[in-house]
Amino acid sequence: MTASREDVRLVLKQLDAWAAEGARRLVCGGEPVALSELHIELTHRCDLKCVMCHHWEMPTRLPDSVSRELRVDDFRRLARSPRLRGVRTVAVTGGEPLLRPEAVEIVAILRAAFPDASLGILSNLWNPGSLRRRLGELRERGVADFWLGSSLDGLGDDHDRVRGQPGAFRGLEASLDMLKKEFPQTRVSVNFTILPDNADRLWEVYRYARDRELGFGAQFVVNHEGFEAPRRFSWSEERLDAAAAQIDLVIEDLCRRHSALERLVARPPEQSRWLWSQLLYWSRLREHGRARGPFFDDCMAGRRWAMISAEGDVFFCPNNKHKVVGNVRERDFDAVWDGPQAERRRAETLPCECRGWLNCIAYPVVDRVLAAALPAGAAA
Amino acid sequence: MKGKSDPDARWKASSDAAWRRVGEEIVVLHLPSSEYFTLNETAAFVWEALVGGASALLAAERLSRAYDVEPERAARDARALLDQFLDAGLLVAR
């Protein structure tokens, strides 16, 4: 079944109705939100120089940056925190986390502490030799069940320009080829950061990822408050139009490939919640680029995610990384999480006035709203 | 068996058709061909009346009342819609 603009219109119209209904039901009372996701930066060190990133310059700007990184024992202590017992997803990030000499040991600690969690490593994947060594070491430690996330901000030179490194795209491709041959069970996803410079490249990168069977996501660049990146980004109407047109192509493709209208009309809707999540994410992403939103009353920040910087600062959301609630080198995680500073920050997040729309935050929000509108086994 | 021209005939959605209301519209999908039909508000009203067991005559009366349409006009519109639904294989006789 081919997808047309009319298909997309009808599907998105229904999704909007479900989103509104789900949000309404959550306001009236939903399940309490438990801490279930942990994001940990291992280091600010990185061997790329992405134009929108504050990490890679920090070891130069702050000479003690590396010495202030959490030690291996800090991770052992963190992993024992009772508050983290319900964690179902762990994302290891940076900088480039695999540059850290103790990366394998730290990941092994986290895997042992959270044996049933979805474990992801966000790596730039640009050095296949180094990547092979690290993954081989993990395998020897018995850590095989994890996924890899990376960035893909264009094809060829486009990617290199954003990553600040000639050859970055070639390196990424070589890593992908290596992974397919030598670590075929490891799922890989890539994320496209939408910048004014590459806004009209989203569709070609999406197709590249689709054709290589990579997971794919996209989000608009964030000008992080309190952190200095090489560039800050502003948008012209023409660039926003370009981004919107590219997002429309992705939405149409998702509708076509997965027969969205047929699923909507002829099958129980809750069977396709995974597709509705994606479509709702992308349609709101399109609106987010136009400075619209916030889209939901409750983003669950301060409850669902614990994010920890390389130095041990705890924060609730990547959009508000500067709003630190405590440090796990100075105090146990539980004390930080339950402390007065954290409570104050939580109160500030409700009602939600933040306009963030990042994959890691938005998808769980969307999933929760859709689950409220379409509980399993219900007709809607 | 009551035929297409019988104003009192009753109808039901064909097993080849699946449908869903999306706001004020209804989408009807003809499963074998994957062709779909988007019904505007009044066509959706007539559809739901017919698949709910109303005859074309009764559907027209309800349409006339609900949308303040002249009875003759409502009857023509309901008849025309019924014909389209039948020709597309979306409705069958009860």
Coordinates of C-alpha atoms in Angstrom, one line a residue:
Chain A
M1 CA 0.0 0.0 0.0
T2 CA 1.5 3.3 -1.0
A3 CA 1.4 6.2 1.5
S4 CA 0.2 9.5 0.4
R5 CA -0.1 12.9 2.1
E6 CA -3.8 11.9 2.8
D7 CA -2.7 8.7 4.6
V8 CA -0.2 10.7 6.7
R9 CA -2.8 13.3 7.5
L10 CA -5.3 10.8 8.7
V11 CA -2.8 8.8 10.7
L12 CA -1.3 11.8 12.4
K13 CA -4.8 13.2 13.1
Q14 CA -5.6 10.0 15.0
L15 CA -2.3 10.1 16.8
D16 CA -2.9 13.6 17.9
A17 CA -6.3 12.5 19.4
W18 CA -4.6 9.6 21.2
A19 CA -1.9 11.8 22.5
A20 CA -4.5 14.2 23.9
E21 CA -6.5 11.4 25.4
G22 CA -3.4 9.8 26.9
A23 CA -2.2 13.1 28.4
R24 CA -5.7 13.7 29.9
R25 CA -5.7 10.3 31.5
L26 CA -2.3 10.8 33.0
V27 CA -3.4 14.1 34.5
C28 CA -6.3 12.3 36.1
G29 CA -4.0 9.7 37.5
G30 CA -1.3 7.5 36.0
E31 CA 1.2 5.0 37.4
P32 CA 3.9 6.7 39.5
V33 CA 7.1 7.2 37.6
A34 CA 10.0 5.3 38.9
L35 CA 13.7 5.8 38.4
S36 CA 14.4 3.4 35.5
E37 CA 17.1 4.9 33.3
L38 CA 20.7 5.8 34.1
H39 CA 23.0 7.8 31.8
I40 CA 26.7 8.0 32.7
E41 CA 29.4 10.0 31.1
L42 CA 32.7 8.3 31.5
T43 CA 34.9 11.1 30.3
H44 CA 35.0 14.4 28.4
R45 CA 37.9 13.1 26.3
C46 CA 37.1 12.6 22.7
D47 CA 39.1 12.1 19.5
L48 CA 36.6 14.1 17.4
K49 CA 35.8 17.8 17.5
C50 CA 32.1 18.1 16.9
V51 CA 31.0 21.6 16.2
M52 CA 28.1 21.5 18.6
C53 CA 29.8 19.7 21.4
H54 CA 31.3 21.0 24.6
H55 CA 33.0 17.9 25.7
W56 CA 36.2 17.6 23.6
E57 CA 37.6 21.0 24.6
M58 CA 37.2 20.5 28.3
P59 CA 40.4 18.5 29.0
T60 CA 42.2 21.5 27.4
R61 CA 40.2 24.2 29.0
L62 CA 40.2 22.5 32.4
P63 CA 43.5 20.7 32.9
D64 CA 42.2 18.8 35.9
S65 CA 39.2 17.5 33.9
V66 CA 40.7 14.0 33.6
S67 CA 41.8 13.7 37.2
R68 CA 38.3 14.7 38.3
E69 CA 36.6 11.9 36.5
L70 CA 34.8 9.4 38.7
R71 CA 37.1 6.5 39.7
V72 CA 36.3 2.9 39.1
D73 CA 35.5 2.5 42.8
D74 CA 33.0 5.4 42.5
F75 CA 31.2 3.3 39.8
R76 CA 31.2 0.3 42.1
R77 CA 29.7 2.3 44.9
L78 CA 27.2 4.0 42.5
A79 CA 26.1 0.6 41.2
R80 CA 25.2 -0.6 44.7
S81 CA 22.8 2.3 45.3
P82 CA 19.4 1.0 46.4
R83 CA 17.6 3.8 44.5
L84 CA 19.0 2.4 41.2
R85 CA 17.7 -1.1 41.7
G86 CA 14.8 -0.5 39.3
V87 CA 17.0 0.7 36.5
R88 CA 16.1 -1.0 33.2
T89 CA 18.2 1.1 30.8
V90 CA 21.9 2.1 31.2
A91 CA 23.6 4.4 28.7
V92 CA 27.3 4.9 28.8
T93 CA 28.3 8.1 27.2
G94 CA 31.0 10.8 27.1
G95 CA 32.9 12.4 25.3
E96 CA 34.1 9.2 23.8
P97 CA 33.6 6.6 26.6
L98 CA 35.8 4.0 25.0
L99 CA 38.8 6.3 25.2
R100 CA 38.8 5.9 28.9
P101 CA 41.4 3.2 29.8
E102 CA 39.0 1.7 32.4
A103 CA 36.0 1.7 30.1
V104 CA 35.8 -2.0 29.8
E105 CA 36.0 -2.5 33.6
I106 CA 33.3 0.2 34.2
V107 CA 31.0 -1.3 31.6
A108 CA 31.5 -4.7 33.2
I109 CA 30.6 -3.3 36.6
L110 CA 27.4 -1.8 35.2
R111 CA 26.5 -5.0 33.4
A112 CA 27.0 -7.0 36.6
A113 CA 25.0 -4.5 38.7
F114 CA 22.1 -4.3 36.1
P115 CA 22.1 -7.8 34.5
D116 CA 18.6 -7.4 32.9
A117 CA 18.9 -3.8 31.8
S118 CA 19.2 -2.6 28.2
L119 CA 22.9 -1.5 28.1
G120 CA 24.1 0.9 25.5
I121 CA 27.4 2.5 24.7
L122 CA 27.3 5.8 22.8
S123 CA 30.5 5.9 20.8
N124 CA 31.7 7.9 17.8
L125 CA 32.7 4.6 16.1
W126 CA 35.3 6.4 14.0
N127 CA 38.3 4.1 14.9
P128 CA 37.4 0.5 13.9
G129 CA 40.7 -0.9 15.3
S130 CA 40.2 0.6 18.7
L131 CA 36.5 -0.3 18.7
R132 CA 37.4 -3.9 17.8
R133 CA 39.8 -4.1 20.7
R134 CA 37.4 -2.7 23.2
L135 CA 34.5 -4.9 22.2
G136 CA 36.8 -7.9 22.2
E137 CA 37.8 -7.1 25.7
L138 CA 34.2 -6.8 26.7
R139 CA 33.4 -10.1 25.1
E140 CA 36.3 -11.7 27.1
R141 CA 34.7 -10.2 30.3
G142 CA 31.4 -11.9 29.4
V143 CA 29.7 -8.7 28.4
A144 CA 28.1 -9.3 25.0
D145 CA 24.5 -8.1 25.3
F146 CA 24.6 -4.4 24.7
W147 CA 23.8 -2.0 21.9
L148 CA 25.9 0.8 20.3
G149 CA 24.7 4.3 19.6
S150 CA 26.5 6.7 17.5
S151 CA 26.1 9.9 15.5
L152 CA 25.7 10.3 11.8
D153 CA 25.3 13.9 10.8
G154 CA 25.6 13.6 7.0
L155 CA 27.3 11.4 4.4
G156 CA 30.9 11.7 3.4
D157 CA 32.3 15.2 3.9
D158 CA 29.1 16.5 5.4
H159 CA 29.6 14.2 8.4
D160 CA 33.3 15.0 8.6
R161 CA 32.6 18.8 8.8
V162 CA 30.2 18.3 11.7
R163 CA 32.5 15.9 13.5
G164 CA 35.5 18.3 12.9
Q165 CA 37.6 15.4 11.5
P166 CA 38.4 14.5 8.0
G167 CA 37.9 10.8 7.5
A168 CA 35.3 10.5 10.2
F169 CA 32.7 9.2 7.9
R170 CA 35.1 6.6 6.4
G171 CA 36.0 5.5 9.8
L172 CA 32.4 5.1 10.8
E173 CA 31.7 3.1 7.7
A174 CA 34.7 0.9 8.4
S175 CA 33.5 0.4 12.0
L176 CA 30.0 -0.5 10.7
D177 CA 31.5 -3.1 8.3
M178 CA 33.7 -4.5 11.1
L179 CA 30.7 -4.8 13.5
K180 CA 28.6 -6.6 10.9
K181 CA 31.3 -9.2 10.4
E182 CA 32.7 -9.6 13.9
F183 CA 29.9 -8.6 16.2
P184 CA 26.8 -9.3 14.2
Q185 CA 24.6 -9.6 17.4
T186 CA 25.4 -6.0 18.4
R187 CA 22.6 -3.7 17.4
V188 CA 23.7 -0.3 16.2
S189 CA 21.7 2.9 16.1
V190 CA 22.7 6.3 14.7
N191 CA 21.4 9.7 15.6
F192 CA 21.3 12.7 13.2
T193 CA 21.8 16.1 14.9
I194 CA 19.8 18.6 12.9
L195 CA 21.8 21.7 12.3
P196 CA 21.2 24.6 10.0
D197 CA 24.1 23.4 8.0
N198 CA 22.8 19.8 7.4
A199 CA 19.0 20.3 7.7
D200 CA 18.5 19.3 4.1
R201 CA 20.5 16.1 4.5
L202 CA 18.3 14.3 6.9
W203 CA 16.4 12.3 4.3
E204 CA 19.5 10.9 2.6
V205 CA 21.0 9.9 6.0
Y206 CA 17.7 8.3 7.0
R207 CA 17.8 6.2 3.8
Y208 CA 21.4 5.3 4.4
A209 CA 20.6 4.0 7.9
R210 CA 17.4 2.3 6.7
D211 CA 19.3 0.5 3.9
R212 CA 22.0 -0.7 6.3
E213 CA 19.3 -1.7 8.9
L214 CA 20.6 0.7 11.5
G215 CA 18.3 2.2 14.1
F216 CA 17.8 5.8 13.3
G217 CA 16.8 8.9 15.2
A218 CA 17.2 12.6 14.8
Q219 CA 16.9 15.7 17.0
F220 CA 17.6 19.4 16.7
V221 CA 20.9 20.7 18.0
V222 CA 20.8 22.0 21.5
N223 CA 22.7 25.2 22.5
H224 CA 23.6 24.0 26.0
E225 CA 23.2 26.6 28.7
G226 CA 26.3 26.9 30.9
F227 CA 28.5 24.9 28.5
E228 CA 30.5 26.4 25.7
A229 CA 30.7 24.6 22.4
P230 CA 32.6 25.7 19.3
R231 CA 29.5 27.1 17.7
R232 CA 26.0 28.2 18.7
F233 CA 23.2 27.8 16.3
S234 CA 20.4 29.9 15.1
W235 CA 17.8 29.2 12.5
S236 CA 16.5 31.0 9.5
E237 CA 13.0 30.4 8.2
E238 CA 14.5 28.8 5.1
R239 CA 16.5 26.3 7.2
L240 CA 13.5 25.4 9.3
D241 CA 11.5 24.9 6.2
A242 CA 14.2 22.6 4.9
A243 CA 14.3 20.6 8.1
A244 CA 10.5 20.3 8.1
A245 CA 10.4 19.1 4.5
Q246 CA 13.0 16.4 5.3
I247 CA 11.1 15.3 8.4
D248 CA 7.9 15.0 6.3
L249 CA 9.8 12.6 4.0
V250 CA 10.7 10.4 6.9
I251 CA 7.2 10.4 8.2
E252 CA 5.8 9.4 4.8
D253 CA 8.4 6.7 4.5
L254 CA 7.5 5.3 7.9
C255 CA 3.8 5.3 7.0
R256 CA 4.5 3.6 3.7
R257 CA 6.9 1.0 4.8
H258 CA 4.8 -0.1 7.8
S259 CA 1.4 0.3 6.1
A260 CA 0.4 2.8 8.8
L261 CA -3.1 3.5 7.6
E262 CA -3.9 -0.2 7.2
R263 CA -2.7 -0.8 10.7
L264 CA -4.8 2.0 12.0
V265 CA -8.0 0.9 10.3
A266 CA -7.8 -2.8 10.1
R267 CA -5.8 -4.0 13.1
P268 CA -6.0 -3.5 16.9
P269 CA -4.2 -0.2 17.4
E270 CA -2.3 -1.2 20.5
Q271 CA -0.4 -3.8 18.3
S272 CA 1.3 -1.0 16.5
R273 CA 2.2 1.2 19.4
W274 CA 5.8 1.0 18.4
L275 CA 4.9 2.7 15.1
W276 CA 2.7 5.3 16.7
S277 CA 5.6 6.2 19.0
Q278 CA 7.9 6.8 16.1
L279 CA 5.3 8.8 14.1
L280 CA 4.3 10.9 17.1
Y281 CA 8.0 11.6 17.9
W282 CA 8.7 12.7 14.3
S283 CA 5.6 14.8 14.0
R284 CA 6.4 16.6 17.3
L285 CA 10.0 17.0 16.2
R286 CA 8.8 18.9 13.2
E287 CA 6.8 21.2 15.4
H288 CA 9.7 21.6 17.9
G289 CA 11.8 23.0 15.1
R290 CA 9.3 25.8 14.8
A291 CA 9.7 26.7 18.5
R292 CA 6.3 25.1 19.4
G293 CA 5.7 23.1 22.5
P294 CA 6.0 21.9 25.1
F295 CA 4.0 19.0 23.9
F296 CA 3.2 17.2 27.1
D297 CA 2.5 18.2 30.6
D298 CA 4.9 15.8 32.3
C299 CA 8.3 14.9 30.8
M300 CA 9.2 12.8 33.9
A301 CA 12.4 14.6 34.4
G302 CA 13.7 14.3 37.9
R303 CA 12.0 10.9 38.3
R304 CA 12.7 8.6 35.4
W305 CA 16.2 9.4 34.5
A306 CA 19.4 9.8 36.5
M307 CA 22.2 11.5 34.5
I308 CA 25.7 11.7 35.8
S309 CA 28.5 13.8 34.4
A310 CA 32.1 12.5 34.1
E311 CA 32.9 14.4 37.4
G312 CA 29.9 12.9 39.2
D313 CA 27.4 15.8 39.0
V314 CA 23.9 14.5 38.9
F315 CA 21.3 16.2 36.6
F316 CA 17.9 15.3 35.3
C317 CA 18.0 16.1 31.6
P318 CA 20.5 16.8 28.9
N319 CA 18.7 20.1 28.2
N320 CA 19.3 21.2 31.7
K321 CA 22.7 19.8 32.4
H322 CA 23.8 22.9 34.2
K323 CA 21.1 22.4 36.9
V324 CA 23.1 20.0 39.0
V325 CA 21.4 18.5 42.1
G326 CA 24.5 17.0 43.7
N327 CA 27.7 15.1 43.2
V328 CA 28.2 11.4 43.8
R329 CA 31.8 11.7 44.7
E330 CA 30.8 13.9 47.6
R331 CA 27.6 12.0 48.7
D332 CA 26.0 8.7 48.0
F333 CA 23.7 8.7 45.0
D334 CA 20.6 8.0 47.2
A335 CA 21.3 11.0 49.3
V336 CA 21.7 13.2 46.2
W337 CA 18.6 11.8 44.6
D338 CA 16.4 12.3 47.7
G339 CA 18.1 15.5 48.8
P340 CA 16.6 19.0 49.1
Q341 CA 18.4 20.3 46.0
A342 CA 16.9 17.5 43.9
E343 CA 13.4 18.2 45.3
R344 CA 13.7 21.8 44.5
R345 CA 14.7 21.0 40.9
R346 CA 11.8 18.6 40.6
A347 CA 9.4 21.2 41.7
E348 CA 10.8 23.5 39.0
T349 CA 10.1 21.0 36.3
L350 CA 6.4 20.7 37.0
P351 CA 4.5 22.1 35.2
C352 CA 6.7 21.4 32.2
E353 CA 7.8 24.5 30.5
C354 CA 10.9 23.1 28.9
R355 CA 10.7 22.8 25.2
G356 CA 13.2 20.0 24.8
W357 CA 12.6 17.2 22.3
L358 CA 15.5 14.8 22.5
N359 CA 15.2 11.0 21.6
C360 CA 16.2 9.9 25.1
I361 CA 13.6 12.0 26.9
A362 CA 10.8 12.3 24.3
Y363 CA 10.4 8.6 23.4
P364 CA 9.6 7.5 26.9
V365 CA 7.2 10.4 27.3
V366 CA 5.4 9.5 24.1
D367 CA 5.4 5.8 25.0
R368 CA 3.8 6.6 28.3
V369 CA 1.1 8.8 26.8
L370 CA 0.2 6.2 24.2
A371 CA 0.1 3.4 26.8
A372 CA -2.4 5.5 28.7
A373 CA -4.5 6.0 25.6
L374 CA -4.1 2.5 24.3
P375 CA -3.7 0.1 27.1
A376 CA -3.0 -3.5 26.0
G377 CA -6.2 -5.3 24.9
A378 CA -8.3 -2.2 24.6
A379 CA -10.2 -1.0 21.5
A380 CA -9.8 2.7 20.7
Chain B
M1 CA -33.6 -10.8 -0.8
K2 CA -34.0 -7.1 -0.6
G3 CA -32.2 -5.3 -3.5
K4 CA -30.2 -2.2 -4.0
S5 CA -33.3 -0.2 -5.0
D6 CA -35.4 -1.1 -1.9
P7 CA -35.4 1.9 0.4
D8 CA -36.1 -0.3 3.3
A9 CA -33.2 -2.7 2.7
R10 CA -30.7 -3.1 5.5
W11 CA -27.0 -3.2 5.1
K12 CA -23.8 -4.0 6.9
A13 CA -20.1 -3.5 6.4
S14 CA -18.7 -6.0 4.0
S15 CA -16.1 -8.4 5.4
D16 CA -13.8 -6.9 2.8
A17 CA -14.1 -3.5 4.6
A18 CA -12.5 -2.2 7.7
W19 CA -13.3 1.2 9.0
R20 CA -12.4 3.7 11.8
R21 CA -13.6 7.1 12.9
V22 CA -10.9 9.7 13.0
G23 CA -12.4 12.8 14.5
E24 CA -15.3 13.9 12.4
E25 CA -14.1 11.7 9.4
I26 CA -14.4 8.0 8.8
V27 CA -11.8 6.1 6.9
V28 CA -13.0 2.9 5.2
L29 CA -10.5 0.5 3.8
H30 CA -11.3 -2.0 1.1
L31 CA -9.0 -4.8 2.2
P32 CA -8.5 -6.7 -1.1
S33 CA -7.6 -3.7 -3.1
S34 CA -6.1 -1.5 -0.3
E35 CA -8.1 1.3 -1.7
Y36 CA -9.4 3.6 1.0
F37 CA -12.2 6.2 1.2
T38 CA -12.2 9.2 3.5
L39 CA -15.7 10.2 4.4
N40 CA -16.5 13.7 5.4
E41 CA -18.7 14.5 8.4
T42 CA -22.1 14.0 6.7
A43 CA -20.9 10.9 4.7
A44 CA -19.6 9.5 7.9
F45 CA -23.0 10.1 9.5
V46 CA -24.7 8.2 6.7
W47 CA -22.2 5.3 6.9
E48 CA -22.6 4.8 10.6
A49 CA -26.3 4.9 10.2
L50 CA -26.2 2.2 7.5
V51 CA -23.8 -0.1 9.1
G52 CA -25.7 0.3 12.3
G53 CA -28.7 -1.3 10.6
A54 CA -30.6 1.7 9.3
S55 CA -32.2 1.6 5.9
A56 CA -31.4 4.3 3.3
L57 CA -34.7 5.8 4.1
L58 CA -34.1 6.0 7.8
A59 CA -30.6 7.2 7.3
A60 CA -31.9 10.0 5.2
E61 CA -34.4 11.0 7.8
R62 CA -31.8 11.1 10.5
L63 CA -29.5 13.1 8.2
S64 CA -32.2 15.6 7.5
R65 CA -32.8 16.1 11.2
A66 CA -29.2 16.1 12.4
Y67 CA -28.0 18.6 9.8
D68 CA -31.1 20.5 9.0
V69 CA -31.1 19.4 5.4
E70 CA -34.3 19.3 3.3
P71 CA -35.7 15.8 3.3
E72 CA -35.6 15.4 -0.5
R73 CA -31.9 16.5 -0.5
A74 CA -31.1 14.2 2.3
A75 CA -32.8 11.3 0.6
R76 CA -30.8 11.9 -2.6
D77 CA -27.5 12.2 -0.8
A78 CA -28.1 9.1 1.3
R79 CA -29.1 7.2 -1.8
A80 CA -26.1 8.4 -3.7
L81 CA -23.8 7.4 -0.9
L82 CA -25.3 4.0 -0.5
D83 CA -24.8 3.4 -4.2
Q84 CA -21.1 4.4 -3.9
F85 CA -20.6 2.2 -0.9
L86 CA -22.2 -0.8 -2.7
D87 CA -20.3 -0.2 -5.9
A88 CA -17.0 -0.1 -4.0
G89 CA -17.8 -3.3 -2.2
L90 CA -17.9 -1.8 1.2
L91 CA -21.5 -2.7 2.1
V92 CA -23.5 -5.9 1.7
A93 CA -27.1 -6.7 2.4
R94 CA -28.0 -7.9 5.9

